[in-house]
PDB file of C-alpha atoms and ligand atoms in Angstrom:
ATOM      1  CA  MET A   1     176.628  63.119 117.115  1.00 94.00           C
ATOM      2  CA  ILE A   2     174.651  59.948 117.828  1.00 98.00           C
ATOM      3  CA  TYR A   3     171.344  59.463 115.996  1.00 98.00           C
ATOM      4  CA  PHE A   4     168.696  56.865 116.773  1.00 98.00           C
ATOM      5  CA  ILE A   5     166.893  56.483 113.466  1.00 98.00           C
ATOM      6  CA  GLY A   6     163.657  54.700 112.592  1.00 98.00           C
ATOM      7  CA  ALA A   7     164.289  52.705 109.410  1.00 98.00           C
ATOM      8  CA  GLY A   8     160.582  52.169 108.752  1.00 98.00           C
ATOM      9  CA  PRO A   9     158.862  48.811 108.362  1.00 97.00           C
ATOM     10  CA  GLY A  10     160.833  47.297 105.474  1.00 96.00           C
ATOM     11  CA  ASP A  11     160.452  49.056 102.121  1.00 96.00           C
ATOM     12  CA  GLU A  12     163.644  51.136 101.986  1.00 96.00           C
ATOM     13  CA  ASP A  13     161.740  54.167 100.667  1.00 97.00           C
ATOM     14  CA  LEU A  14     159.709  54.339 103.877  1.00 98.00           C
ATOM     15  CA  ILE A  15     162.538  55.920 105.860  1.00 98.00           C
ATOM     16  CA  THR A  16     162.330  59.698 106.407  1.00 98.00           C
ATOM     17  CA  VAL A  17     164.380  62.014 104.175  1.00 98.00           C
ATOM     18  CA  LYS A  18     166.197  63.128 107.319  1.00 98.00           C
ATOM     19  CA  GLY A  19     167.014  59.543 108.293  1.00 98.00           C
ATOM     20  CA  ARG A  20     168.369  58.733 104.812  1.00 98.00           C
ATOM     21  CA  ARG A  21     170.521  61.901 104.775  1.00 98.00           C
ATOM     22  CA  ILE A  22     172.108  61.020 108.093  1.00 98.00           C
ATOM     23  CA  ILE A  23     172.780  57.429 106.947  1.00 98.00           C
ATOM     24  CA  GLU A  24     174.540  58.848 103.871  1.00 98.00           C
ATOM     25  CA  ALA A  25     176.830  60.880 106.143  1.00 98.00           C
ATOM     26  CA  ALA A  26     177.382  58.207 108.816  1.00 98.00           C
ATOM     27  CA  ASP A  27     180.787  56.802 109.835  1.00 98.00           C
ATOM     28  CA  LEU A  28     179.201  54.013 111.891  1.00 98.00           C
ATOM     29  CA  VAL A  29     175.805  52.329 111.485  1.00 98.00           C
ATOM     30  CA  VAL A  30     174.743  49.789 114.088  1.00 98.00           C
ATOM     31  CA  PHE A  31     171.526  48.238 112.759  1.00 97.00           C
ATOM     32  CA  THR A  32     169.001  45.868 114.308  1.00 93.00           C
ATOM     33  CA  GLY A  33     170.148  42.903 112.270  1.00 83.00           C
ATOM     34  CA  SER A  34     167.079  40.711 112.354  1.00 80.00           C
ATOM     35  CA  LEU A  35     164.489  43.286 111.307  1.00 87.00           C
ATOM     36  CA  VAL A  36     166.052  46.221 109.448  1.00 92.00           C
ATOM     37  CA  SER A  37     166.193  45.799 105.677  1.00 91.00           C
ATOM     38  CA  LYS A  38     169.856  45.554 104.563  1.00 93.00           C
ATOM     39  CA  THR A  39     168.991  47.694 101.517  1.00 95.00           C
ATOM     40  CA  HIS A  40     169.335  50.794 103.742  1.00 97.00           C
ATOM     41  CA  LEU A  41     173.053  50.085 104.023  1.00 97.00           C
ATOM     42  CA  LYS A  42     173.717  50.623 100.336  1.00 97.00           C
ATOM     43  CA  TYR A  43     173.300  54.367 100.991  1.00 98.00           C
ATOM     44  CA  CYS A  44     176.278  54.404 103.386  1.00 98.00           C
ATOM     45  CA  LYS A  45     179.655  55.920 102.424  1.00 98.00           C
ATOM     46  CA  PRO A  46     182.153  53.273 101.218  1.00 97.00           C
ATOM     47  CA  ASP A  47     184.230  53.606 104.393  1.00 97.00           C
ATOM     48  CA  CYS A  48     181.262  53.528 106.783  1.00 98.00           C
ATOM     49  CA  VAL A  49     181.511  50.753 109.390  1.00 98.00           C
ATOM     50  CA  LYS A  50     178.303  48.657 109.434  1.00 97.00           C
ATOM     51  CA  ILE A  51     177.564  46.371 112.371  1.00 97.00           C
ATOM     52  CA  SER A  52     174.556  44.168 113.119  1.00 96.00           C
ATOM     53  CA  SER A  53     173.452  44.441 116.738  1.00 95.00           C
ATOM     54  CA  ALA A  54     171.929  40.931 116.639  1.00 93.00           C
ATOM     55  CA  PRO A  55     174.851  39.099 118.329  1.00 94.00           C
ATOM     56  CA  LEU A  56     175.809  42.020 120.631  1.00 96.00           C
ATOM     57  CA  THR A  57     174.897  42.885 124.215  1.00 96.00           C
ATOM     58  CA  LEU A  58     173.659  46.346 125.189  1.00 96.00           C
ATOM     59  CA  GLU A  59     177.098  47.089 126.651  1.00 96.00           C
ATOM     60  CA  GLU A  60     178.870  46.075 123.420  1.00 97.00           C
ATOM     61  CA  VAL A  61     176.511  48.211 121.318  1.00 97.00           C
ATOM     62  CA  MET A  62     177.040  51.219 123.579  1.00 97.00           C
ATOM     63  CA  ASP A  63     180.837  50.775 123.604  1.00 97.00           C
ATOM     64  CA  LYS A  64     180.840  50.935 119.785  1.00 98.00           C
ATOM     65  CA  LEU A  65     178.541  53.966 119.608  1.00 98.00           C
ATOM     66  CA  ILE A  66     180.570  55.843 122.218  1.00 98.00           C
ATOM     67  CA  GLU A  67     183.955  54.858 120.698  1.00 98.00           C
ATOM     68  CA  PHE A  68     182.993  56.475 117.363  1.00 98.00           C
ATOM     69  CA  HIS A  69     181.234  59.398 119.041  1.00 98.00           C
ATOM     70  CA  ASP A  70     184.403  60.173 121.027  1.00 97.00           C
ATOM     71  CA  GLN A  71     186.292  60.535 117.743  1.00 98.00           C
ATOM     72  CA  ASN A  72     183.777  63.195 116.630  1.00 97.00           C
ATOM     73  CA  LEU A  73     182.308  60.867 114.018  1.00 98.00           C
ATOM     74  CA  THR A  74     178.670  60.560 112.896  1.00 98.00           C
ATOM     75  CA  VAL A  75     177.024  57.582 114.556  1.00 98.00           C
ATOM     76  CA  VAL A  76     173.717  55.933 113.610  1.00 98.00           C
ATOM     77  CA  ARG A  77     171.787  53.397 115.650  1.00 98.00           C
ATOM     78  CA  LEU A  78     169.266  52.129 113.099  1.00 98.00           C
ATOM     79  CA  HIS A  79     166.074  50.613 114.505  1.00 97.00           C
ATOM     80  CA  THR A  80     163.169  48.990 112.728  1.00 97.00           C
ATOM     81  CA  GLY A  81     159.876  50.864 112.358  1.00 98.00           C
ATOM     82  CA  ASP A  82     159.719  53.746 114.805  1.00 98.00           C
ATOM     83  CA  PRO A  83     162.363  53.649 117.551  1.00 97.00           C
ATOM     84  CA  SER A  84     159.901  54.679 120.257  1.00 97.00           C
ATOM     85  CA  ILE A  85     157.864  51.473 119.997  1.00 97.00           C
ATOM     86  CA  TYR A  86     159.474  48.274 121.340  1.00 95.00           C
ATOM     87  CA  GLY A  87     162.790  49.721 120.173  1.00 92.00           C
ATOM     88  CA  ALA A  88     164.711  49.231 123.425  1.00 92.00           C
ATOM     89  CA  ILE A  89     166.110  52.750 123.015  1.00 95.00           C
ATOM     90  CA  GLY A  90     165.188  53.656 126.594  1.00 95.00           C
ATOM     91  CA  GLU A  91     168.102  51.673 128.019  1.00 95.00           C
ATOM     92  CA  GLN A  92     170.523  53.129 125.455  1.00 96.00           C
ATOM     93  CA  ILE A  93     169.349  56.674 126.181  1.00 97.00           C
ATOM     94  CA  LYS A  94     169.845  56.097 129.915  1.00 97.00           C
ATOM     95  CA  ILE A  95     173.504  55.204 129.372  1.00 97.00           C
ATOM     96  CA  LEU A  96     174.085  58.236 127.106  1.00 97.00           C
ATOM     97  CA  ASP A  97     172.390  60.519 129.652  1.00 97.00           C
ATOM     98  CA  GLU A  98     174.601  59.132 132.433  1.00 97.00           C
ATOM     99  CA  ARG A  99     177.660  59.854 130.288  1.00 96.00           C
ATOM    100  CA  LYS A 100     176.242  63.298 129.344  1.00 97.00           C
ATOM    101  CA  ILE A 101     176.466  62.422 125.645  1.00 97.00           C
ATOM    102  CA  ASP A 102     174.066  64.294 123.386  1.00 96.00           C
ATOM    103  CA  PHE A 103     171.960  62.432 120.808  1.00 98.00           C
ATOM    104  CA  GLU A 104     168.919  62.848 118.562  1.00 98.00           C
ATOM    105  CA  VAL A 105     165.984  60.544 117.810  1.00 98.00           C
ATOM    106  CA  VAL A 106     164.650  60.558 114.236  1.00 98.00           C
ATOM    107  CA  PRO A 107     161.189  58.981 114.038  1.00 98.00           C
ATOM    108  CA  GLY A 108     160.138  56.344 111.523  1.00 98.00           C
ATOM    109  CA  VAL A 109     157.050  54.703 110.046  1.00 98.00           C
ATOM    110  CA  SER A 110     156.001  52.059 112.547  1.00 98.00           C
ATOM    111  CA  SER A 111     154.983  48.626 111.292  1.00 98.00           C
ATOM    112  CA  PHE A 112     151.539  49.034 112.815  1.00 98.00           C
ATOM    113  CA  THR A 113     150.630  51.980 110.586  1.00 98.00           C
ATOM    114  CA  ALA A 114     152.416  50.326 107.641  1.00 98.00           C
ATOM    115  CA  ALA A 115     150.327  47.172 108.164  1.00 98.00           C
ATOM    116  CA  CYS A 116     147.143  49.286 108.219  1.00 98.00           C
ATOM    117  CA  SER A 117     148.234  50.893 104.922  1.00 98.00           C
ATOM    118  CA  SER A 118     148.785  47.433 103.445  1.00 98.00           C
ATOM    119  CA  LEU A 119     145.189  46.615 104.403  1.00 97.00           C
ATOM    120  CA  LYS A 120     144.099  49.958 102.870  1.00 97.00           C
ATOM    121  CA  LYS A 121     142.103  50.711 106.030  1.00 97.00           C
ATOM    122  CA  GLU A 122     141.700  53.481 108.627  1.00 96.00           C
ATOM    123  CA  PHE A 123     142.015  52.640 112.324  1.00 98.00           C
ATOM    124  CA  THR A 124     139.889  55.598 113.418  1.00 97.00           C
ATOM    125  CA  LEU A 125     136.496  55.419 111.715  1.00 94.00           C
ATOM    126  CA  PRO A 126     133.746  57.805 112.923  1.00 92.00           C
ATOM    127  CA  GLY A 127     131.105  55.943 114.925  1.00 92.00           C
ATOM    128  CA  ILE A 128     133.266  52.803 115.098  1.00 94.00           C
ATOM    129  CA  SER A 129     136.433  53.626 117.021  1.00 96.00           C
ATOM    130  CA  GLN A 130     138.428  56.761 117.694  1.00 97.00           C
ATOM    131  CA  THR A 131     141.156  54.954 119.607  1.00 98.00           C
ATOM    132  CA  VAL A 132     144.019  52.645 118.681  1.00 98.00           C
ATOM    133  CA  ILE A 133     145.604  50.469 121.334  1.00 98.00           C
ATOM    134  CA  VAL A 134     149.181  49.395 120.605  1.00 98.00           C
ATOM    135  CA  THR A 135     150.155  46.410 122.702  1.00 98.00           C
ATOM    136  CA  ARG A 136     151.646  42.898 122.871  1.00 98.00           C
ATOM    137  CA  LEU A 137     151.352  39.641 124.741  1.00 97.00           C
ATOM    138  CA  ALA A 138     153.869  39.048 127.485  1.00 94.00           C
ATOM    139  CA  GLY A 139     156.870  37.113 126.245  1.00 89.00           C
ATOM    140  CA  ARG A 140     160.237  37.114 127.947  1.00 88.00           C
ATOM    141  CA  THR A 141     159.415  40.800 128.509  1.00 90.00           C
ATOM    142  CA  PRO A 142     156.537  40.908 130.986  1.00 93.00           C
ATOM    143  CA  VAL A 143     153.437  43.054 130.411  1.00 95.00           C
ATOM    144  CA  PRO A 144     151.886  44.774 133.460  1.00 96.00           C
ATOM    145  CA  GLU A 145     148.767  42.898 134.656  1.00 95.00           C
ATOM    146  CA  LYS A 146     146.586  45.980 134.207  1.00 97.00           C
ATOM    147  CA  GLU A 147     147.477  45.901 130.478  1.00 97.00           C
ATOM    148  CA  ASP A 148     146.421  42.311 129.929  1.00 97.00           C
ATOM    149  CA  LEU A 149     145.106  41.824 126.371  1.00 98.00           C
ATOM    150  CA  GLU A 150     141.675  40.726 127.577  1.00 97.00           C
ATOM    151  CA  LEU A 151     141.257  43.886 129.689  1.00 98.00           C
ATOM    152  CA  LEU A 152     142.365  46.109 126.807  1.00 98.00           C
ATOM    153  CA  ALA A 153     140.020  44.347 124.369  1.00 98.00           C
ATOM    154  CA  ARG A 154     137.057  45.274 126.589  1.00 98.00           C
ATOM    155  CA  HIS A 155     137.354  48.796 125.177  1.00 97.00           C
ATOM    156  CA  GLN A 156     136.302  47.271 121.824  1.00 96.00           C
ATOM    157  CA  CYS A 157     138.399  49.789 119.938  1.00 97.00           C
ATOM    158  CA  SER A 158     140.931  49.280 117.129  1.00 98.00           C
ATOM    159  CA  MET A 159     144.043  47.401 118.219  1.00 98.00           C
ATOM    160  CA  ALA A 160     147.525  46.678 116.872  1.00 98.00           C
ATOM    161  CA  ILE A 161     149.290  43.768 118.539  1.00 98.00           C
ATOM    162  CA  PHE A 162     153.053  43.412 118.150  1.00 98.00           C
ATOM    163  CA  LEU A 163     155.385  40.499 118.947  1.00 97.00           C
ATOM    164  CA  SER A 164     152.591  38.004 119.567  1.00 98.00           C
ATOM    165  CA  VAL A 165     151.818  36.009 116.413  1.00 98.00           C
ATOM    166  CA  LYS A 166     153.712  32.998 117.768  1.00 97.00           C
ATOM    167  CA  ASP A 167     150.933  32.516 120.294  1.00 97.00           C
ATOM    168  CA  MET A 168     147.805  33.186 118.217  1.00 97.00           C
ATOM    169  CA  LYS A 169     145.723  30.829 120.376  1.00 97.00           C
ATOM    170  CA  THR A 170     146.275  32.976 123.471  1.00 97.00           C
ATOM    171  CA  VAL A 171     145.742  36.174 121.453  1.00 98.00           C
ATOM    172  CA  VAL A 172     142.412  34.862 120.133  1.00 98.00           C
ATOM    173  CA  LYS A 173     141.292  33.561 123.542  1.00 98.00           C
ATOM    174  CA  LYS A 174     141.948  36.878 125.264  1.00 98.00           C
ATOM    175  CA  LEU A 175     140.483  38.990 122.449  1.00 98.00           C
ATOM    176  CA  THR A 176     137.326  36.865 122.230  1.00 98.00           C
ATOM    177  CA  ALA A 177     136.777  37.141 125.985  1.00 98.00           C
ATOM    178  CA  GLY A 178     137.475  40.896 125.929  1.00 97.00           C
ATOM    179  CA  TYR A 179     135.467  41.878 122.836  1.00 96.00           C
ATOM    180  CA  GLY A 180     132.717  39.452 123.906  1.00 96.00           C
ATOM    181  CA  SER A 181     132.379  37.893 120.441  1.00 95.00           C
ATOM    182  CA  ASP A 182     134.366  35.702 118.076  1.00 95.00           C
ATOM    183  CA  GLN A 183     132.974  37.490 115.035  1.00 93.00           C
ATOM    184  CA  ILE A 184     135.318  40.495 115.303  1.00 96.00           C
ATOM    185  CA  PRO A 185     137.359  41.054 112.114  1.00 96.00           C
ATOM    186  CA  ILE A 186     141.096  40.512 112.439  1.00 97.00           C
ATOM    187  CA  ALA A 187     144.036  40.633 110.039  1.00 98.00           C
ATOM    188  CA  VAL A 188     147.579  39.348 110.338  1.00 98.00           C
ATOM    189  CA  VAL A 189     150.095  41.212 108.206  1.00 98.00           C
ATOM    190  CA  TYR A 190     153.376  39.346 107.838  1.00 98.00           C
ATOM    191  CA  LYS A 191     156.403  41.462 106.818  1.00 98.00           C
ATOM    192  CA  ALA A 192     154.375  44.557 105.898  1.00 98.00           C
ATOM    193  CA  THR A 193     155.938  46.430 102.929  1.00 97.00           C
ATOM    194  CA  TRP A 194     158.596  43.724 102.293  1.00 96.00           C
ATOM    195  CA  PRO A 195     158.542  41.914  98.927  1.00 96.00           C
ATOM    196  CA  ASP A 196     157.284  38.740 100.657  1.00 96.00           C
ATOM    197  CA  GLU A 197     154.487  40.493 102.597  1.00 98.00           C
ATOM    198  CA  LYS A 198     151.442  38.307 103.343  1.00 98.00           C
ATOM    199  CA  ILE A 199     147.983  39.417 104.473  1.00 98.00           C
ATOM    200  CA  ILE A 200     145.666  36.966 106.188  1.00 97.00           C
ATOM    201  CA  LYS A 201     142.152  38.095 107.060  1.00 96.00           C
ATOM    202  CA  GLY A 202     139.471  36.416 109.089  1.00 95.00           C
ATOM    203  CA  THR A 203     137.518  36.653 112.315  1.00 95.00           C
ATOM    204  CA  LEU A 204     138.506  35.693 115.824  1.00 97.00           C
ATOM    205  CA  ALA A 205     136.763  32.370 115.110  1.00 96.00           C
ATOM    206  CA  ASP A 206     139.053  31.273 112.259  1.00 96.00           C
ATOM    207  CA  ILE A 207     142.238  33.385 112.238  1.00 97.00           C
ATOM    208  CA  ALA A 208     144.401  31.069 114.381  1.00 97.00           C
ATOM    209  CA  GLU A 209     143.807  28.183 111.980  1.00 97.00           C
ATOM    210  CA  LYS A 210     144.576  30.335 108.920  1.00 97.00           C
ATOM    211  CA  VAL A 211     147.792  31.704 110.443  1.00 98.00           C
ATOM    212  CA  ALA A 212     148.923  28.205 111.383  1.00 97.00           C
ATOM    213  CA  ALA A 213     148.248  27.006 107.814  1.00 97.00           C
ATOM    214  CA  HIS A 214     150.568  29.768 106.517  1.00 97.00           C
ATOM    215  CA  LYS A 215     153.168  28.844 109.171  1.00 96.00           C
ATOM    216  CA  ILE A 216     153.533  32.454 110.336  1.00 96.00           C
ATOM    217  CA  GLU A 217     155.325  32.511 113.664  1.00 95.00           C
ATOM    218  CA  LYS A 218     157.097  35.862 113.754  1.00 95.00           C
ATOM    219  CA  PHE A 219     157.491  39.243 112.094  1.00 96.00           C
ATOM    220  CA  ALA A 220     153.782  40.031 111.912  1.00 98.00           C
ATOM    221  CA  GLN A 221     151.280  42.633 113.010  1.00 98.00           C
ATOM    222  CA  ILE A 222     147.928  41.533 114.333  1.00 98.00           C
ATOM    223  CA  LEU A 223     145.317  44.209 113.656  1.00 98.00           C
ATOM    224  CA  VAL A 224     141.883  43.751 115.150  1.00 98.00           C
ATOM    225  CA  GLY A 225     138.624  45.666 115.357  1.00 97.00           C
ATOM    226  CA  GLU A 226     135.482  46.531 113.453  1.00 95.00           C
ATOM    227  CA  PHE A 227     137.466  49.036 111.348  1.00 96.00           C
ATOM    228  CA  ILE A 228     138.723  46.147 109.204  1.00 96.00           C
ATOM    229  CA  ASP A 229     135.296  45.239 107.864  1.00 91.00           C
ATOM    230  CA  THR A 230     132.394  47.554 108.585  1.00 81.00           C
ATOM    231  CA  ASP A 231     130.033  50.220 107.397  1.00 71.00           C
ATOM    232  CA  PHE A 232     130.625  53.561 109.131  1.00 70.00           C
ATOM    233  CA  ASP A 233     129.539  57.217 109.401  1.00 72.00           C
ATOM    234  CA  ARG A 234     131.330  59.686 107.136  1.00 72.00           C
ATOM    235  CA  SER A 235     133.606  62.230 108.860  1.00 77.00           C
ATOM    236  CA  LEU A 236     132.240  65.633 109.829  1.00 77.00           C
ATOM    237  CA  LEU A 237     135.396  67.373 108.680  1.00 79.00           C
ATOM    238  CA  TYR A 238     134.606  66.949 104.991  1.00 81.00           C
ATOM    239  CA  HIS A 239     130.819  67.072 105.339  1.00 82.00           C
ATOM    240  CA  PRO A 240     129.204  69.884 103.213  1.00 79.00           C
ATOM    241  CA  GLU A 241     127.177  71.133 106.234  1.00 81.00           C
ATOM    242  CA  PHE A 242     130.107  71.304 108.627  1.00 80.00           C
ATOM    243  CA  THR A 243     131.830  74.653 109.264  1.00 82.00           C
ATOM    244  CA  HIS A 244     135.417  74.804 110.488  1.00 82.00           C
ATOM    245  CA  ASP A 245     138.376  77.212 110.472  1.00 83.00           C
ATOM    246  CA  PHE A 246     139.098  76.730 106.777  1.00 82.00           C
ATOM    247  CA  ARG A 247     135.671  76.189 105.233  1.00 79.00           C
ATOM    248  CA  LYS A 248     132.117  77.507 105.812  1.00 80.00           C
ATOM    249  CA  GLY A 249     129.423  74.831 105.678  1.00 80.00           C
ATOM    250  CA  ASN A 250     126.184  75.285 103.732  1.00 77.00           C
ATOM    251  CA  GLN A 251     123.935  75.259 106.835  1.00 68.00           C
TER     252      GLN A 251
HETATM  253  N1  SAH B   1     159.881  49.570 116.411  1.00 67.94           N
HETATM  254  C1  SAH B   1     159.186  48.598 115.593  1.00 67.94           C
HETATM  255  C2  SAH B   1     158.750  47.385 116.375  1.00 67.94           C
HETATM  256  C3  SAH B   1     159.903  46.535 116.865  1.00 67.94           C
HETATM  257  S1  SAH B   1     159.366  45.114 117.717  1.00 67.94           S
HETATM  258  C4  SAH B   1     158.006  49.286 114.900  1.00 67.94           C
HETATM  259  O1  SAH B   1     157.720  50.457 115.169  1.00 67.94           O
HETATM  260  O2  SAH B   1     157.385  48.648 114.049  1.00 67.94           O
HETATM  261  C5  SAH B   1     159.342  43.910 116.447  1.00 67.94           C
HETATM  262  C6  SAH B   1     157.907  43.514 116.117  1.00 67.94           C
HETATM  263  O3  SAH B   1     157.317  44.518 115.319  1.00 67.94           O
HETATM  264  C7  SAH B   1     157.786  42.235 115.284  1.00 67.94           C
HETATM  265  O4  SAH B   1     157.766  41.083 116.087  1.00 67.94           O
HETATM  266  C8  SAH B   1     156.436  42.450 114.628  1.00 67.94           C
HETATM  267  O5  SAH B   1     155.371  42.196 115.526  1.00 67.94           O
HETATM  268  C9  SAH B   1     156.468  43.940 114.363  1.00 67.94           C
HETATM  269  N2  SAH B   1     157.001  44.252 113.024  1.00 67.94           N
HETATM  270  C10 SAH B   1     158.133  44.915 112.732  1.00 67.94           C
HETATM  271  N3  SAH B   1     158.243  45.091 111.399  1.00 67.94           N
HETATM  272  C11 SAH B   1     157.145  44.519 110.847  1.00 67.94           C
HETATM  273  C12 SAH B   1     156.666  44.413 109.518  1.00 67.94           C
HETATM  274  N4  SAH B   1     157.320  44.916 108.473  1.00 67.94           N
HETATM  275  N5  SAH B   1     155.471  43.779 109.323  1.00 67.94           N
HETATM  276  C13 SAH B   1     154.764  43.284 110.357  1.00 67.94           C
HETATM  277  N6  SAH B   1     155.172  43.379 111.637  1.00 67.94           N
HETATM  278  C14 SAH B   1     156.345  43.983 111.882  1.00 67.94           C
END
């Protein structure tokens, strides 16, 4: 069986129990070399073959996965965070589907929720925002025009921006135009949950300067929105006057 597994954001304990169990049983683990913490590999069997996908092409990765699969062995493709977000599993799944090879996807903790935990914040505050936009700037991978950061920022909701810290100036320019203010709170979380995690907080007016001073150019989440620094309404769910399926309110 082939398993695509989300390794979580960094801290080795942030993988699912299911993911860890499959890694313990695996005969082959192909891991995303640049981003997956190597500490996951210490749970592999001694004879497990461990390969970094960093220097490989898609075809080379797939050849390896299929070679082991064809010998009835347990195969893991280990991705950072959650595999469904910028994981490039779509193209791997397409090849397996064409070959009629069965596989399973085991979710993981994405770095955008991990970064929010590091900030000790909630994306979805009542009266502030009930929506989180997960996006990125275009890089070598293009982003559809209708998803341009400035257009998305016009919703003025909570946002998590991946793969974009290298170009903070463009991020800030588009967000400022979209939100219509440079006083919106923003945080950059570098290597969330890793031992060398760094959190930089500011507003759209000063964040680019602060990030440049810390020389952060990759491996960071950019979280933006009023949720980072605001007063808000309490939730109805836990309000004493609110009745729901499991509790009768006092009014
Ligand atoms: N599937 C992954 C994302 C892979 S794309 C996930 O769900 O998190 C790689 C990008 O994710 C990085 O450039 C960075 O923007 C972000 N990222 C991954 N791990 C991170 C971490 N521990 N802290 C901050 N950002 C991270």
